[in-house]
């Protein structure tokens, strides 16, 4: 009898060790069941909920379960070993009602935001070759990123690159909530690898009421915000023109946080002669939560970047051989060698349910070396700064309000020398400067929910900036000098109103001001002149927009029209020596329409083809000079230089249940005027890109992705970035012809 009892107990033992957990999955907004959700535990095979969103799973201990569904955001949830559990899933980024954005320091759904905002997700970046942000950003209306040579970026948001012959200017960039744009107005965007970016929000048009100087908008990058699993990952990809990229990363959970380490290496020979590129990026991040009220994040970002500058070609040189470099570029070793270290500390603290604060500090150093055809520059820069923001929620006379107030301060010191270039080697010094740049602003913003339908926003910032150029060595004039400029304090207001038409549609209107003082690189030019007469740009933007989601997020519309009046527009021209100089060009009128429509033709969790999604993006920028007269030339009424009047992007995305996917992109770019006189244009072109691949799980702990892609499928001839108003007709920077790439990603959860 005892023997039988022991046998029964042994048979029942596994059942006592594995308790049952009953799970119900609901839509976070509608509270309706989500059918056929896939649920995975590291130690078990994936299981699927039934048509009522219910399933039962056996667990030996509390475990992290991974929930996925084609129409919802993926989510990790810690569930107990037994009992009843309800899990709420948020609809995916297709639904404007569910997409939360942090623009203007306000965590609200995109549907409620009263501004032109574009979002570039991690999935957008991975539709293309993972070596550059260019193609993904260029699918968004109103945004154009150019890459004149590998890693040589130029950013244009609503035509803002007019004053950027090279580099990123007139656009404010943040990385994980901290200023990434230097106080002199330039941004080292090329020091970032794609692995340092997970999500991007872009404010189109002036946003000075809360982000300070800059008429061209704001780009806010965020990398991974927490560690929710232990994982080791590795990526490897290759492509034509000598492209090789690999990345290794480790995520390690800790008791109250986690640590993430990522290293990426990318090399290429480039399509054109003298366009080699070599970059290494290391990011170390620590996430800590000392208490329920606070969160602490610290990061170290180190980037070692080298790339060659081929220079622009004339139309005749392009016809002869588009792969050649500008004569003299290779002989003079025209290139950029840049080493940057960026350290950050961010602290979030919730005082109570009404008040919280986020404070971020950074420190950075940069060594910069730039031999060019005409000279040789060396710079060493040191800088620091920070930003703090308080958010207070309350109810005034039955009106919910949110007050946001804070400030930002940045300082940089630069030791800059300009030498002659003798065959790519430093020659006699021409001038040496000590540069000091300071910028600061205070901001205040009030959000008032006037009713269930109306949200009003009023913002204001007070801006202060100055720079000092101490010329200690001057071989041109022979006498040291000092140039200093302090700009008068500038008040930048913004008023916006958002109105819900129903739960899935809204309209908005806004009036916002902006200003953009000249940068040191625009005042202090390569041939040694200092132009203190260059005035700051000032403008006012008027905008109306409409957003809506239909059929549970399967159809989305986001459109806007705007009018931007810009005074003292800064433009470029080139003197006979080939040096880029700057001047104020009177005023410009910038009228535009931007529209994005996406719709899911198929979205079925249990079918072989789970999703077929189509996206259309249209940009109509009809910008012209007003009252622009230089000497005997009257450019008034001409189209704004460097801006395509019409751009259209079409995308097709297919996902299957086994894990195979297809991404296809078509882009049309209209004729682009390349000089102020509108006598030279880049011809319109069609660009097509495609990527196919498979991603899924292999066994219990491994995830795998393999992909193959082609860029410039139809072998179009075009320039992804032209020189504007150049001397000698050197307008064109030919982009690569048809080229192929492929890669593999593998991850191990432990």
Coordinates of N, CA, C and O in Angstrom, one line a residue, residues 28 31 50 86 250 253 265 326 417 444 446 468 519 543 548 610 687 702 717 727:
X28 N -5.5 47.8 -24.6 CA -5.4 48.7 -23.5 C -6.4 49.9 -23.7 O -6.8 50.5 -22.7
X31 N -10.4 47.8 -24.1 CA -10.6 46.7 -23.2 C -11.2 45.5 -23.9 O -11.7 44.6 -23.2
X50 N -6.4 32.0 -27.4 CA -7.5 31.7 -28.3 C -8.2 32.9 -28.8 O -7.7 34.0 -28.7
X86 N -4.3 39.6 -16.1 CA -4.8 40.3 -17.3 C -3.7 41.2 -17.8 O -3.1 42.0 -17.1
X250 N 26.1 43.7 -25.3 CA 25.7 42.9 -24.1 C 24.7 43.7 -23.3 O 25.0 44.9 -23.0
X253 N 20.9 42.6 -16.9 CA 20.0 43.1 -15.8 C 20.7 43.1 -14.5 O 21.5 42.2 -14.2
X265 N 31.7 48.7 -35.6 CA 32.8 49.1 -36.4 C 32.3 49.0 -37.9 O 31.6 48.1 -38.3
X326 N 37.3 65.2 -57.1 CA 37.7 66.5 -57.6 C 39.3 66.6 -57.7 O 40.0 66.1 -56.8
X417 N 43.4 76.1 -35.2 CA 44.5 76.6 -36.0 C 44.3 76.2 -37.4 O 43.7 75.2 -37.8
X444 N 9.2 78.3 -20.6 CA 8.0 78.1 -19.8 C 6.9 77.7 -20.8 O 6.8 78.2 -21.9
X446 N 2.6 76.3 -20.9 CA 1.3 76.0 -20.2 C 0.5 75.2 -21.2 O 0.2 75.7 -22.3
X468 N 33.3 84.6 -28.5 CA 34.5 85.4 -28.5 C 35.6 84.7 -29.3 O 35.8 83.5 -29.2
X519 N 26.7 80.9 -36.8 CA 27.6 80.1 -36.0 C 29.0 80.7 -36.2 O 29.3 81.5 -37.1
X543 N 0.9 77.3 -39.1 CA 0.7 75.9 -39.5 C -0.7 75.4 -39.1 O -1.2 75.7 -38.1
X548 N -5.7 61.6 -38.3 CA -6.8 60.7 -38.0 C -6.3 59.2 -38.2 O -5.4 58.9 -38.9
X610 N 0.9 37.9 -42.7 CA 0.3 38.5 -41.5 C -0.1 40.0 -41.8 O -1.1 40.5 -41.4
X687 N 14.3 56.9 -57.2 CA 15.3 56.0 -56.5 C 14.5 54.9 -55.9 O 13.4 55.1 -55.2
X702 N 17.9 31.4 -28.7 CA 18.5 32.2 -29.8 C 17.4 32.9 -30.7 O 16.4 32.4 -30.9
X717 N 20.9 57.9 -61.9 CA 22.0 58.8 -61.8 C 21.6 60.1 -61.1 O 20.7 60.8 -61.6
X727 N 32.0 77.9 -56.8 CA 32.8 78.6 -57.9 C 33.3 77.5 -58.8 O 33.6 76.4 -58.5

